[in-house]
Amino acid sequence: MTNTATDMEVGARDYPSAAPSPRGWFRYIFVGADGLRAGWSLLLFIVLVALLAAGVSFAMAFVAKTILHLPPPAKGAPGEAGVTFANDATGFLTFGVASLIMARIERRPFARYGLTRSLLLPDLLKGMAWGIAMLSLLVGMLVASGALAFDGIVLGGREAVGYALAWFAAFAMVGLFEEYLTRGYLQYTLARGVVGIVRAVAPHSRHARTIGFWIAALVFSVGVFAGGHLFNRGETAMGIVGVALAGITFVYVLYRTGSLWWAIGFHATWDWAQSYLYGVHDSGLAVTGHLLASHPVGAPLLSGGSTGPEGSVLLIPTLLLTMVIIHLTLPRRAAAFDPPGRALVPASVI
């Protein structure tokens, strides 16, 4: 595999070959060679997210009722751009603040969790371009096979521009939140913990970093990411398989680059082109305000049925081709994990 050499280069300095000498049992239980142990970090992070979410919810309700004197809000439809933007912005703010707090506690740069500053704009723009291109390829294959038919243009003029901008903002926030939720702090920290376990069991393992990364990826990018779509109306078994493969595709970007920006851009424009531009269902969900109207034709396994293109078997070659594109166009530049004995180390990708 192409990552063997990288593991050989960075593996020796990633984690110690044995457990550190304890300075008392209390310190040994909570602190390892790379700082606060990963299990405690994950637990503290979850507690912070819960507290911040409760605080944000209470503050918003208090301001609306006491200061603005607004009536209780009606439950927003998931297909509305404003509701989508607000929900995912709140989610990202909660996870982002919790990560910033953890970065200070662990004495790590926040960029270590995937939101790097290096090549931010180039990666983001390239990901956006490929997101539209690959979704258009998938839609083109569906049309060519007779599995998707267009009914015409639904919007025009200012209304079309307004919805285009609104949904672009909404899906940009969806991409940012969902990528960071499943491939940000949680991915990094669980991987760090698994690497430590592997090195404790096999001190001279050359593949500890790879093992840790992909075990964490299976938990969050497959388990959590796909599991989060299980309750979408209109979702199918093939659609869940497609989401799981999409999670592997996105985390492969992180594996190669140490950055989430390409995947964020791809995720955002893929959803935007799917829901607004072509007017197809997105994981079983339809949005209010789309440029084109379309409908699936024939067997759901090919057309995607109520799930949309993501429920079509044609999604599989589309995402496999995307992984080839990632491999060919994104040079490997991922930063190593923190060396043993030092909690703070500059990331090479910052």
Coordinates of C-alpha atoms in Angstrom, one line a residue, residues 40-337:
W40 CA -11.1 11.2 28.8
S41 CA -10.8 13.7 26.0
L42 CA -13.8 12.2 24.2
L43 CA -15.8 12.1 27.4
L44 CA -15.0 15.7 28.3
F45 CA -15.8 16.8 24.7
I46 CA -19.2 15.1 24.8
V47 CA -20.0 16.8 28.1
L48 CA -19.0 20.2 26.7
V49 CA -21.1 19.7 23.6
A50 CA -24.1 18.7 25.7
L51 CA -23.7 21.8 28.0
L52 CA -23.1 24.2 25.1
A53 CA -26.1 22.8 23.2
A54 CA -28.4 23.2 26.3
G55 CA -27.0 26.7 26.9
V56 CA -27.5 27.8 23.3
S57 CA -31.1 26.4 23.3
F58 CA -31.9 28.2 26.6
A59 CA -30.4 31.5 25.4
M60 CA -32.3 31.5 22.1
A61 CA -35.6 30.7 23.9
F62 CA -35.0 33.3 26.5
V63 CA -34.2 36.1 24.0
A64 CA -37.2 35.1 21.8
K65 CA -39.7 35.1 24.7
T66 CA -38.4 37.7 27.1
I67 CA -36.7 40.3 24.9
L68 CA -38.3 39.9 21.5
H69 CA -41.7 38.7 22.8
L70 CA -42.0 36.2 20.0
P71 CA -44.5 33.4 20.1
P72 CA -43.1 29.8 20.3
P73 CA -41.6 29.0 16.9
A74 CA -43.4 26.6 14.6
K75 CA -41.4 23.5 13.8
G76 CA -39.5 24.3 10.6
A77 CA -39.6 22.0 7.6
P78 CA -36.3 20.4 6.8
G79 CA -36.7 21.4 3.2
E80 CA -36.5 25.2 4.0
A81 CA -33.1 26.9 3.4
G82 CA -33.3 29.1 6.5
V83 CA -34.1 26.2 8.8
T84 CA -31.3 24.1 7.3
F85 CA -28.8 26.9 7.7
A86 CA -29.8 27.8 11.2
N87 CA -29.8 24.2 12.4
D88 CA -26.4 23.3 11.0
A89 CA -24.8 26.7 12.0
T90 CA -25.9 26.1 15.5
G91 CA -24.5 22.6 15.4
F92 CA -21.2 23.7 14.0
L93 CA -20.9 26.5 16.5
T94 CA -21.5 24.1 19.4
F95 CA -18.9 21.6 18.2
G96 CA -16.5 24.3 17.2
V97 CA -16.5 26.0 20.6
A98 CA -16.2 22.6 22.3
S99 CA -13.2 21.8 20.1
L100 CA -11.5 25.2 20.8
I101 CA -11.9 24.5 24.6
M102 CA -10.4 21.0 24.2
A103 CA -7.6 22.4 22.1
R104 CA -6.6 24.7 25.0
I105 CA -6.9 21.9 27.5
E106 CA -4.9 19.5 25.4
R107 CA -2.5 22.2 24.2
R108 CA -2.9 21.4 20.6
P109 CA -3.5 23.7 17.7
F110 CA -7.2 23.8 16.6
A111 CA -6.1 23.2 13.0
R112 CA -5.0 19.7 14.1
Y113 CA -8.7 18.7 13.9
G114 CA -9.0 19.3 10.2
L115 CA -9.8 23.0 9.7
T116 CA -6.3 24.0 8.6
R117 CA -5.3 27.4 7.3
S118 CA -2.8 26.1 4.7
L119 CA -4.4 25.8 1.2
L120 CA -7.8 26.5 2.6
L121 CA -9.2 28.4 -0.4
P122 CA -7.6 26.2 -3.1
D123 CA -8.8 23.0 -1.5
L124 CA -12.3 24.4 -0.9
L125 CA -12.7 25.7 -4.5
K126 CA -11.3 22.5 -6.0
G127 CA -13.7 20.4 -3.9
M128 CA -16.6 22.7 -4.9
A129 CA -15.8 22.2 -8.6
W130 CA -15.5 18.5 -8.3
G131 CA -18.7 18.2 -6.3
I132 CA -20.8 19.8 -9.1
A133 CA -18.9 17.8 -11.8
M134 CA -19.4 14.4 -10.1
L135 CA -23.0 15.0 -9.3
S136 CA -23.6 16.1 -12.8
L137 CA -21.9 13.0 -14.1
L138 CA -24.2 10.9 -11.9
V139 CA -27.3 12.7 -13.1
G140 CA -26.1 12.4 -16.7
M141 CA -25.7 8.6 -16.4
L142 CA -29.2 8.4 -14.9
V143 CA -30.7 10.4 -17.8
A144 CA -28.7 8.4 -20.4
S145 CA -30.0 5.1 -18.9
G146 CA -33.6 6.4 -18.9
A147 CA -33.8 6.3 -15.0
L148 CA -34.3 10.1 -14.6
A149 CA -36.5 12.5 -16.5
F150 CA -36.7 16.3 -16.4
D151 CA -40.0 18.0 -16.3
G152 CA -38.8 21.6 -17.0
I153 CA -37.7 24.8 -15.3
V154 CA -39.6 25.7 -12.2
L155 CA -38.1 29.0 -11.2
G156 CA -37.0 32.1 -13.1
G157 CA -35.6 35.6 -12.6
R158 CA -35.0 36.9 -9.1
E159 CA -36.7 34.0 -7.5
A160 CA -34.3 31.6 -9.1
V161 CA -31.3 33.7 -8.0
G162 CA -32.6 34.1 -4.5
Y163 CA -33.2 30.4 -4.0
A164 CA -29.8 29.6 -5.5
L165 CA -28.0 31.8 -3.0
A166 CA -30.1 30.7 -0.1
W167 CA -29.5 27.1 -0.8
F168 CA -25.8 27.6 -1.5
A169 CA -25.4 29.2 2.0
A170 CA -27.5 26.4 3.6
F171 CA -25.5 23.6 2.0
A172 CA -22.2 25.3 2.7
M173 CA -23.1 25.1 6.3
V174 CA -24.3 21.5 5.9
G175 CA -21.0 20.6 4.4
L176 CA -19.1 22.4 7.2
F177 CA -21.1 20.9 10.1
E178 CA -21.4 17.3 8.8
E179 CA -17.7 17.1 7.8
Y180 CA -16.5 18.4 11.1
L181 CA -19.0 16.4 13.1
T182 CA -17.9 13.1 11.8
R183 CA -14.3 13.8 10.6
G184 CA -13.1 16.6 12.9
Y185 CA -12.2 16.4 16.6
L186 CA -14.0 13.1 17.2
Q187 CA -12.1 11.4 14.3
Y188 CA -8.8 12.7 15.4
T189 CA -9.1 11.9 19.1
L190 CA -10.5 8.4 18.7
A191 CA -7.7 7.7 16.1
R192 CA -5.1 9.0 18.6
G193 CA -6.5 6.6 21.3
V194 CA -6.5 3.6 19.0
V195 CA -2.9 4.3 18.0
G196 CA -1.9 4.4 21.6
I197 CA -3.5 1.0 22.2
V198 CA -1.9 -0.5 19.1
R199 CA 1.6 0.7 20.2
A200 CA 1.0 -0.6 23.7
V201 CA 0.2 -4.1 22.3
A202 CA 2.7 -4.0 19.4
P203 CA 5.4 -1.4 20.3
H204 CA 7.2 -1.8 16.9
S205 CA 4.2 -1.7 14.7
R206 CA 4.7 0.2 11.5
H207 CA 1.0 0.5 10.8
A208 CA -0.3 1.9 14.1
R209 CA -1.2 5.2 12.6
T210 CA -3.0 3.7 9.7
I211 CA -4.9 1.3 11.9
G212 CA -6.0 4.0 14.3
F213 CA -7.1 6.3 11.5
W214 CA -9.3 3.8 9.7
I215 CA -10.8 2.3 12.9
A216 CA -11.9 5.8 13.8
A217 CA -13.1 6.3 10.2
L218 CA -15.3 3.2 10.4
V219 CA -16.9 4.4 13.6
F220 CA -17.6 8.0 12.5
S221 CA -17.5 8.2 8.7
V222 CA -19.4 4.9 8.2
G223 CA -21.3 4.2 11.4
V224 CA -22.3 7.7 12.6
F225 CA -22.5 9.4 9.1
A226 CA -24.6 6.6 7.6
G227 CA -26.6 6.1 10.7
G228 CA -27.6 9.7 10.7
H229 CA -29.4 9.1 7.5
L230 CA -31.4 6.1 8.6
F231 CA -34.4 8.1 9.7
N232 CA -34.7 10.3 6.5
R233 CA -38.0 9.9 4.9
G234 CA -37.7 7.9 1.7
E235 CA -34.2 6.5 2.5
T236 CA -33.5 3.0 1.3
A237 CA -30.9 0.3 2.0
M238 CA -29.0 1.2 -1.2
G239 CA -29.1 4.8 -0.1
I240 CA -27.5 3.9 3.3
V241 CA -24.8 1.9 1.4
G242 CA -24.2 5.0 -0.7
V243 CA -23.9 7.3 2.3
A244 CA -21.4 4.9 3.9
L245 CA -19.3 4.9 0.7
A246 CA -19.5 8.7 0.6
G247 CA -18.2 8.8 4.2
I248 CA -15.2 6.7 3.1
T249 CA -14.6 9.0 0.2
F250 CA -14.6 12.1 2.3
V251 CA -12.4 10.7 5.0
Y252 CA -9.9 9.6 2.4
V253 CA -9.4 13.3 1.7
L254 CA -8.5 13.8 5.3
Y255 CA -6.2 10.8 5.3
R256 CA -4.2 12.3 2.4
T257 CA -4.2 15.9 3.3
G258 CA -4.9 16.3 7.0
S259 CA -7.5 18.9 5.9
L260 CA -11.3 18.9 5.6
W261 CA -11.7 21.8 3.2
W262 CA -11.8 19.8 -0.1
A263 CA -14.4 17.5 1.3
I264 CA -16.4 20.4 2.7
G265 CA -16.5 22.1 -0.7
F266 CA -17.4 18.8 -2.5
H267 CA -20.1 18.0 0.0
A268 CA -21.7 21.5 -0.2
T269 CA -21.9 21.7 -4.0
W270 CA -22.9 18.1 -4.4
D271 CA -25.9 18.7 -2.2
W272 CA -26.6 22.1 -3.9
A273 CA -26.5 20.7 -7.4
Q274 CA -28.6 17.7 -6.3
S275 CA -31.3 19.6 -4.4
Y276 CA -31.5 23.0 -6.1
L277 CA -30.0 22.8 -9.5
Y278 CA -31.4 19.4 -10.7
G279 CA -34.4 19.2 -8.3
V280 CA -33.9 15.6 -7.3
H281 CA -34.3 14.1 -3.9
D282 CA -31.3 14.2 -1.6
S283 CA -31.2 11.1 0.7
G284 CA -34.9 11.0 0.5
L285 CA -35.5 14.7 1.2
A286 CA -36.9 17.3 -1.2
V287 CA -36.3 21.1 -0.8
T288 CA -38.5 24.1 -1.2
G289 CA -37.4 26.1 -4.2
H290 CA -35.4 24.3 -6.9
L291 CA -34.5 25.3 -10.4
L292 CA -35.5 22.2 -12.3
A293 CA -38.2 19.6 -11.8
S294 CA -37.4 15.9 -12.3
H295 CA -38.7 12.5 -11.4
P296 CA -37.2 9.0 -11.2
V297 CA -38.2 6.4 -13.8
G298 CA -38.2 2.6 -13.5
A299 CA -36.6 0.3 -10.9
P300 CA -35.4 2.1 -7.7
L301 CA -32.1 0.2 -7.7
L302 CA -31.1 2.1 -10.9
S303 CA -33.1 5.3 -10.6
G304 CA -32.7 5.8 -6.8
G305 CA -36.4 6.0 -6.4
S306 CA -37.6 8.0 -3.4
T307 CA -34.0 8.4 -2.2
G308 CA -32.8 10.3 -5.2
P309 CA -29.5 9.7 -7.2
E310 CA -27.8 8.7 -3.9
G311 CA -30.0 5.6 -3.8
S312 CA -28.9 4.5 -7.3
V313 CA -26.4 1.7 -7.9
L314 CA -24.7 4.2 -10.3
L315 CA -23.5 6.1 -7.2
I316 CA -20.9 3.4 -6.5
P317 CA -18.8 3.9 -9.7
T318 CA -19.2 7.7 -9.3
L319 CA -17.7 7.6 -5.8
L320 CA -15.0 5.1 -6.8
L321 CA -14.0 7.5 -9.6
T322 CA -14.0 10.3 -7.1
M323 CA -11.6 8.5 -4.9
V324 CA -9.3 8.0 -7.9
I325 CA -9.5 11.7 -8.6
I326 CA -8.7 12.5 -5.0
H327 CA -5.7 10.1 -5.1
L328 CA -4.4 11.7 -8.4
T329 CA -5.1 15.4 -7.7
L330 CA -4.4 15.7 -3.9
P331 CA -0.7 15.1 -2.9
R332 CA -0.2 13.4 0.4
R333 CA 0.6 16.0 3.0
A334 CA -1.2 14.9 6.1
A335 CA 0.5 15.8 9.4
A336 CA 1.7 13.2 11.8
F337 CA 0.1 12.7 15.2

